[in-house]
Coordinates of N, CA and C and ligand atoms in Angstrom, one line a residue:
M1 N 8.4 9.5 -12.1 CA 7.4 8.7 -12.3 C 6.5 9.1 -10.7
D2 N 5.4 8.5 -10.4 CA 4.6 8.8 -9.6 C 5.1 7.7 -7.9
R3 N 4.8 7.8 -7.5 CA 5.1 7.5 -6.6 C 3.9 7.0 -5.2
T4 N 3.6 5.7 -4.5 CA 2.9 5.7 -3.5 C 3.6 4.6 -2.0
F5 N 2.6 4.6 -1.6 CA 3.0 3.7 -0.3 C 1.6 2.6 0.2
V6 N 2.1 1.5 -0.4 CA 1.2 0.5 -0.3 C 2.1 -0.4 1.2
A7 N 0.8 -0.8 1.9 CA 0.6 -2.0 2.5 C 0.4 -2.9 3.1
I8 N 0.8 -4.7 2.4 CA -0.3 -5.8 3.5 C -0.3 -5.6 4.7
K9 N -1.6 -5.6 5.1 CA -1.7 -5.5 6.6 C -1.7 -6.9 6.8
P10 N -1.5 -7.0 8.5 CA -1.5 -7.9 9.3 C -2.5 -9.4 8.8
D11 N -3.5 -9.1 8.7 CA -4.7 -10.7 7.9 C -4.4 -10.8 6.6
G12 N -3.5 -9.9 6.0 CA -3.1 -10.5 4.7 C -1.6 -11.2 4.8
V13 N -1.3 -11.0 5.1 CA 0.0 -11.9 5.9 C 0.1 -12.8 6.6
K14 N -1.1 -12.9 7.7 CA -1.0 -14.1 8.2 C -2.0 -15.0 7.4
R15 N -2.5 -14.7 6.5 CA -3.4 -15.5 5.6 C -2.3 -16.2 4.1
G16 N -1.3 -15.7 4.1 CA -0.5 -16.3 3.2 C -1.0 -14.8 2.0
L17 N -1.7 -14.4 1.7 CA -1.7 -13.2 0.4 C -0.7 -12.7 0.1
I18 N 0.5 -12.3 0.5 CA 1.5 -11.2 0.2 C 2.3 -11.8 -0.9
G19 N 2.8 -13.3 -1.8 CA 2.5 -13.4 -3.2 C 1.2 -12.7 -4.5
N20 N 0.0 -13.4 -3.6 CA -1.0 -13.2 -4.5 C -1.2 -11.3 -4.7
I21 N -0.5 -10.8 -3.5 CA -1.0 -8.8 -3.9 C -0.1 -8.7 -4.6
I22 N 1.3 -8.8 -4.1 CA 2.8 -8.5 -4.9 C 2.9 -9.0 -6.6
R23 N 2.3 -10.1 -7.1 CA 1.7 -10.4 -8.3 C 1.1 -9.5 -9.0
R24 N -0.1 -9.0 -7.9 CA -1.0 -8.3 -8.9 C -0.3 -7.0 -9.4
I25 N 0.7 -6.2 -8.5 CA 1.0 -5.2 -8.6 C 2.1 -5.3 -9.9
E26 N 3.1 -6.2 -9.3 CA 3.9 -6.5 -10.9 C 2.9 -6.6 -12.1
H27 N 2.3 -7.4 -11.8 CA 1.4 -7.7 -13.3 C 0.7 -6.7 -14.2
K28 N 0.7 -5.7 -13.1 CA 0.0 -4.0 -13.6 C 1.5 -3.1 -14.7
G29 N 2.4 -3.7 -13.5 CA 3.6 -3.2 -14.8 C 3.8 -2.0 -13.7
Y30 N 3.5 -2.4 -12.1 CA 4.1 -0.8 -11.2 C 5.4 -1.8 -10.9
K31 N 6.7 -1.0 -10.2 CA 7.8 -1.0 -9.8 C 8.4 -1.2 -8.4
I32 N 8.2 -1.9 -8.0 CA 8.3 -2.0 -6.7 C 10.0 -1.8 -5.9
V33 N 9.9 -0.5 -5.2 CA 11.4 0.2 -5.4 C 11.8 0.4 -4.0
G34 N 10.8 -0.5 -3.1 CA 11.3 -0.4 -1.5 C 10.2 -1.3 -1.2
M35 N 10.8 -2.5 -0.1 CA 9.6 -3.3 0.6 C 10.7 -3.8 1.7
K36 N 9.9 -3.7 2.3 CA 10.3 -4.9 4.0 C 8.8 -5.2 4.6
M37 N 9.2 -6.1 5.3 CA 8.3 -6.7 6.3 C 9.1 -6.2 8.1
L38 N 7.6 -6.3 8.7 CA 8.1 -5.5 10.2 C 6.8 -5.5 10.6
Q39 N 6.8 -5.4 12.2 CA 5.6 -5.3 13.1 C 5.6 -3.9 13.3
P40 N 4.6 -3.2 12.8 CA 4.4 -1.7 13.2 C 4.2 -1.4 14.8
T41 N 5.3 -0.5 15.5 CA 5.4 -0.2 16.8 C 3.9 0.7 17.0
L42 N 3.6 1.0 18.1 CA 2.6 1.9 18.7 C 2.8 3.0 17.9
E43 N 4.3 3.7 17.5 CA 4.7 5.1 17.5 C 4.5 5.4 16.0
I44 N 4.7 4.3 15.3 CA 4.2 3.8 13.9 C 3.1 4.3 13.5
A45 N 2.3 3.5 13.9 CA 1.1 3.3 14.2 C 0.1 4.4 14.1
E46 N 0.6 5.2 15.2 CA -0.3 6.7 15.2 C 0.1 7.3 14.5
K47 N 1.6 7.5 13.8 CA 2.0 8.9 12.8 C 1.5 8.0 11.4
H48 N 1.5 6.8 11.4 CA 0.0 6.6 10.3 C -0.9 6.9 9.9
Y49 N -1.5 6.9 11.1 CA -3.3 6.8 11.2 C -3.5 8.0 11.5
A50 N -2.5 8.7 11.9 CA -2.7 10.5 12.8 C -4.0 11.4 12.3
E51 N -4.6 11.1 10.9 CA -5.3 11.4 10.8 C -7.0 11.1 11.3
H52 N -6.6 9.6 11.5 CA -8.1 9.1 12.2 C -7.9 9.1 13.3
K53 N -7.2 9.9 14.3 CA -7.1 10.2 15.9 C -8.7 10.8 16.1
G54 N -9.2 10.0 17.3 CA -10.5 10.8 17.8 C -11.8 10.1 17.0
K55 N -11.5 9.2 16.0 CA -12.9 8.8 15.6 C -12.8 7.7 16.3
P56 N -14.1 7.2 16.3 CA -15.1 5.7 17.3 C -14.0 4.8 16.7
F57 N -13.5 4.4 15.6 CA -12.4 3.3 15.3 C -10.9 3.0 15.6
Y58 N -10.5 4.2 16.0 CA -9.3 4.6 15.8 C -8.6 3.6 16.9
P59 N -9.3 3.1 18.2 CA -8.4 2.5 18.6 C -8.3 1.0 18.4
E60 N -9.4 0.5 17.6 CA -9.3 -0.6 17.2 C -8.3 -0.3 15.8
L61 N -8.1 0.2 15.2 CA -7.7 0.5 14.0 C -5.8 0.4 14.3
I62 N -5.4 0.9 15.3 CA -4.7 0.8 15.9 C -3.6 -0.5 16.2
N63 N -5.1 -1.1 17.4 CA -4.9 -2.6 17.7 C -4.6 -3.5 16.3
Y64 N -5.2 -2.9 15.2 CA -5.0 -4.2 14.0 C -4.0 -4.2 13.1
I65 N -3.4 -2.5 13.5 CA -2.2 -2.5 12.4 C -1.0 -3.3 13.4
T66 N -0.7 -2.7 14.5 CA 0.4 -3.4 15.0 C -0.1 -4.8 15.9
S67 N -1.0 -5.5 15.1 CA -0.8 -7.1 15.7 C -0.6 -8.4 14.9
G68 N 0.7 -7.8 14.4 CA 1.2 -8.3 13.2 C 2.4 -8.2 12.1
P69 N 2.8 -8.6 11.7 CA 3.7 -8.1 10.7 C 3.2 -7.1 9.1
I70 N 3.5 -6.8 8.6 CA 2.7 -5.9 7.7 C 3.9 -6.0 6.2
V71 N 3.6 -5.8 5.1 CA 4.9 -6.0 4.4 C 4.5 -3.9 3.6
A72 N 5.5 -3.5 3.9 CA 5.6 -2.4 3.4 C 6.5 -1.9 1.9
M73 N 5.9 -1.4 1.4 CA 6.5 -1.2 0.1 C 6.0 0.3 -0.5
V74 N 7.1 0.8 -1.8 CA 6.9 1.5 -2.3 C 6.7 1.2 -3.5
V75 N 5.9 2.1 -4.2 CA 5.9 1.5 -5.7 C 5.3 2.4 -6.4
E76 N 6.0 2.4 -7.8 CA 6.1 3.3 -9.0 C 5.4 3.0 -10.0
G77 N 4.8 4.4 -10.4 CA 4.4 4.0 -11.8 C 3.5 5.4 -12.8
K78 N 3.0 4.7 -13.5 CA 2.2 5.9 -14.0 C 0.4 6.2 -13.3
N79 N 0.6 7.5 -12.9 CA -0.9 7.7 -11.8 C -1.1 6.8 -10.7
V80 N 0.0 6.4 -10.5 CA -0.2 5.0 -9.7 C -0.9 5.0 -8.4
I81 N -1.0 6.2 -7.7 CA -1.8 6.6 -6.3 C -3.2 6.1 -6.6
E82 N -3.7 7.0 -7.9 CA -4.8 6.5 -8.5 C -5.0 4.9 -8.4
G83 N -4.5 4.7 -9.3 CA -4.2 3.0 -9.6 C -4.4 2.1 -9.1
M84 N -3.2 2.3 -8.0 CA -3.3 1.5 -6.5 C -4.7 1.7 -5.8
R85 N -5.6 2.6 -5.3 CA -6.5 2.4 -5.0 C -7.6 2.2 -5.8
H86 N -7.7 2.1 -7.0 CA -8.5 1.6 -7.7 C -8.2 -0.1 -7.8
M87 N -7.4 -1.1 -7.8 CA -7.0 -2.2 -7.8 C -7.0 -2.4 -6.3
M88 N -7.1 -1.6 -5.4 CA -7.6 -2.3 -4.1 C -8.8 -2.3 -3.6
G89 N -9.8 -1.5 -3.8 CA -11.2 -1.4 -4.1 C -11.6 -0.4 -2.5
S90 N -13.2 -0.2 -2.8 CA -13.4 0.5 -1.5 C -13.1 -0.2 -0.5
T91 N -12.8 0.8 0.8 CA -12.9 0.6 2.0 C -13.5 -1.0 2.4
V92 N -14.8 -0.4 2.4 CA -15.9 -1.7 2.8 C -15.5 -2.4 1.9
P93 N -15.2 -4.0 2.3 CA -15.4 -5.0 0.9 C -16.0 -5.3 0.5
N94 N -17.2 -5.1 0.9 CA -18.9 -5.5 -0.2 C -18.8 -4.3 -0.4
D95 N -18.3 -3.3 -0.6 CA -18.8 -2.1 -1.8 C -18.2 -2.4 -3.0
A96 N -16.4 -3.6 -2.6 CA -15.0 -2.8 -3.9 C -16.2 -4.2 -4.9
Q97 N -15.7 -3.2 -6.1 CA -15.6 -4.5 -7.2 C -15.0 -5.2 -7.2
V98 N -15.9 -6.5 -7.6 CA -15.0 -7.7 -8.0 C -14.1 -7.6 -8.8
G99 N -12.9 -8.6 -7.9 CA -11.9 -8.1 -9.0 C -10.5 -7.4 -8.4
T100 N -11.0 -6.3 -7.2 CA -10.4 -5.8 -6.6 C -9.8 -6.7 -5.7
I101 N -8.6 -6.1 -4.5 CA -7.9 -7.2 -3.6 C -9.2 -7.2 -2.5
R102 N -9.8 -6.0 -2.2 CA -10.7 -5.9 -1.0 C -11.8 -6.7 -1.3
A103 N -12.1 -6.6 -2.3 CA -13.8 -7.1 -2.8 C -13.1 -8.7 -3.1
D104 N -11.8 -9.5 -3.1 CA -11.4 -10.3 -3.6 C -10.8 -11.2 -2.1
F105 N -10.6 -10.7 -1.1 CA -9.9 -11.6 -0.2 C -10.6 -10.8 1.3
A106 N -11.1 -9.8 1.4 CA -11.5 -9.6 2.5 C -12.7 -9.4 2.8
Q107 N -13.7 -9.4 4.0 CA -14.6 -9.7 4.4 C -15.3 -8.0 5.4
T108 N -13.9 -7.5 5.8 CA -15.1 -6.7 6.9 C -13.8 -5.4 6.6
K109 N -14.1 -4.7 6.7 CA -13.8 -3.0 6.6 C -12.7 -2.9 8.2
E110 N -12.7 -3.7 8.9 CA -11.7 -3.7 9.9 C -10.7 -4.3 9.8
C111 N -11.0 -5.9 8.8 CA -9.6 -5.6 8.5 C -9.3 -6.3 7.3
N112 N -9.2 -5.3 6.3 CA -9.2 -5.1 4.4 C -8.2 -5.2 4.1
T113 N -6.7 -5.9 4.3 CA -6.0 -6.8 4.0 C -4.7 -5.7 3.2
I114 N -5.3 -4.6 3.1 CA -3.9 -3.1 1.9 C -4.5 -2.6 2.4
H115 N -3.5 -1.5 2.0 CA -3.4 -0.2 2.4 C -3.0 0.7 1.1
G116 N -3.2 1.9 0.5 CA -2.6 2.4 -0.3 C -2.8 3.8 -0.1
S117 N -2.1 4.6 -0.1 CA -1.6 5.8 0.0 C -2.9 6.8 -0.5
D118 N -3.8 7.9 -0.2 CA -4.6 8.3 -1.3 C -4.3 9.9 -1.6
S119 N -2.8 10.3 -1.4 CA -2.9 11.3 -2.2 C -1.1 11.6 -2.2
C120 N -0.5 12.7 -3.4 CA 0.5 12.9 -3.4 C 1.3 13.5 -2.2
E121 N 0.8 14.2 -1.4 CA 1.1 14.5 -0.4 C 0.8 13.3 1.4
S122 N 0.1 12.2 1.2 CA 0.0 10.9 2.2 C 0.8 10.3 1.9
A123 N 1.4 9.8 0.5 CA 1.9 9.0 -0.2 C 3.4 9.7 0.2
Q124 N 3.7 10.8 -0.1 CA 5.3 11.3 0.5 C 5.1 10.9 2.1
R125 N 4.2 11.4 2.8 CA 4.6 11.4 4.2 C 4.4 10.2 4.7
E126 N 3.7 8.9 4.2 CA 3.8 7.4 4.7 C 5.3 6.9 4.4
I127 N 5.4 7.3 3.1 CA 7.1 7.0 2.6 C 7.9 7.2 3.6
D128 N 8.3 8.3 3.9 CA 8.8 8.6 5.2 C 8.8 8.2 6.3
I129 N 7.4 7.5 6.7 CA 6.9 7.1 8.2 C 7.9 5.4 7.9
Y130 N 8.0 4.8 7.2 CA 8.1 3.5 7.1 C 9.8 3.7 6.5
F131 N 10.1 4.1 5.4 CA 11.3 4.1 5.0 C 12.4 5.3 5.1
K132 N 13.7 5.0 5.0 CA 14.9 5.7 5.0 C 15.4 6.3 3.4
P133 N 15.4 7.0 3.1 CA 15.7 7.7 1.7 C 16.9 6.2 1.6
E134 N 17.8 6.0 2.2 CA 18.9 4.9 1.3 C 17.8 3.6 1.1
E135 N 17.1 3.2 1.9 CA 16.7 2.1 1.6 C 15.9 1.4 0.3
L136 N 15.3 3.0 -0.4 CA 14.7 2.5 -1.4 C 15.7 2.4 -2.6
C137 N 15.0 1.5 -3.7 CA 16.2 1.2 -4.8 C 15.8 1.7 -6.3
R138 N 16.0 2.5 -6.0 CA 15.4 3.2 -7.9 C 16.3 3.2 -8.9
D139 N 17.6 3.1 -8.6 CA 18.7 3.0 -9.9 C 18.6 1.7 -10.7
W140 N 17.6 0.9 -10.8 CA 17.4 -0.5 -11.6 C 16.3 -0.5 -12.9
K141 N 16.7 -0.4 -13.8 CA 15.3 -1.0 -14.9 C 14.2 -2.0 -14.7
S142 N 13.0 -1.6 -14.7 CA 12.3 -2.7 -14.8 C 12.0 -3.1 -16.5
M143 N 11.0 -4.3 -16.5 CA 10.5 -4.5 -17.9 C 9.9 -3.7 -18.2
M144 N 9.0 -2.7 -17.5 CA 8.6 -1.6 -17.7 C 8.8 -0.1 -18.3
D145 N 9.8 0.0 -18.0 CA 11.0 0.8 -17.9 C 11.5 1.1 -19.4
Y146 N 12.0 -0.4 -19.7 CA 12.2 -0.4 -21.3 C 10.9 -0.2 -22.2
V147 N 9.8 -1.1 -21.7 CA 8.1 -0.9 -22.9 C 7.8 0.8 -22.5
W148 N 8.3 1.5 -21.6 CA 7.9 3.3 -22.1 C 9.3 3.2 -23.2
E149 N 10.2 3.2 -22.5 CA 11.5 3.8 -23.2 C 11.5 3.8 -25.4
S150 N 10.3 2.6 -25.5 CA 10.1 2.1 -26.8 C 8.4 2.7 -27.1
M151 N 8.0 3.2 -26.2 CA 6.6 3.9 -26.8 C 6.8 5.3 -27.3
P152 N 6.2 6.1 -28.5 CA 6.2 6.7 -29.4 C 6.5 7.9 -28.6
S153 N 5.2 8.1 -27.0 CA 5.1 9.3 -26.8 C 6.5 9.2 -25.7
E154 N 7.2 8.4 -25.6 CA 8.3 8.6 -24.8 C 9.2 9.5 -25.0
Ligands
IDP1 P1 -8.6 3.5 3.4 O1 -7.9 2.4 4.0 O2 -9.3 3.0 2.3 O3 -8.2 4.5 3.4 P2 -9.6 5.0 5.6 O4 -11.0 5.8 5.7 O5 -8.6 6.0 5.3 O6 -9.9 4.2 4.4 O7 -9.5 3.9 6.9 C1 -8.5 3.6 7.3 C2 -8.3 1.9 7.7 O8 -9.0 2.6 9.1 C3 -9.2 1.6 6.8 O9 -8.8 0.4 5.7 C4 -10.2 0.6 7.9 O10 -8.7 -0.7 8.1 C5 -10.1 1.0 9.2 N1 -11.1 1.5 8.8 C6 -12.1 2.2 8.4 N2 -13.5 3.0 8.5 C7 -13.4 2.0 9.7 C8 -15.0 1.7 10.5 O11 -15.8 2.3 10.9 N3 -14.4 0.5 11.5 C9 -13.3 0.3 11.6 N4 -12.1 0.5 10.8 C10 -12.2 1.2 10.1
MG2 MG1 -7.0 6.1 4.0

């Protein structure tokens, strides 16, 4: 099963959107196999956003992501990396499709409520930044696991 790293960013936590966003992920049928609340340290933030170092918005991005707690998650599902990006919507909320998390909840690209990995490599890299292997709970069946098992193609 594919895996991605998702984070509800500080604006999402402060606005009380944790439940709403987790509900969307669960309703999609994705399986949450890791979850924690933490306030990213400067070190964690710089690791997470290393690819953006040197860009004009980098200092603001680091200030934003360290400005309060985030809810970090590891999410599993079929083609989940692409699927989560689709549910999140474009980086700029006003370009995002209505119904996506960013279109529905965010106003600016600076404060766009949710993060999701953009490739298999970034997913693994980001999961390793936020989670130790023993912090993941993989050994249980979600309802979706039973549904997949009952499908002819499984
Ligand atoms: P993504 O989150 O959709 O993958 P990236 O381009 O990887 O978008 O940018 C990472 C994060 O940096 C964005 O989600 C947003 O919070 C912030 N960001 C991106 N571009 C800008 C910008 O031009 N100004 C301010 N913040 C930005
Ligand atoms: Mg990105």
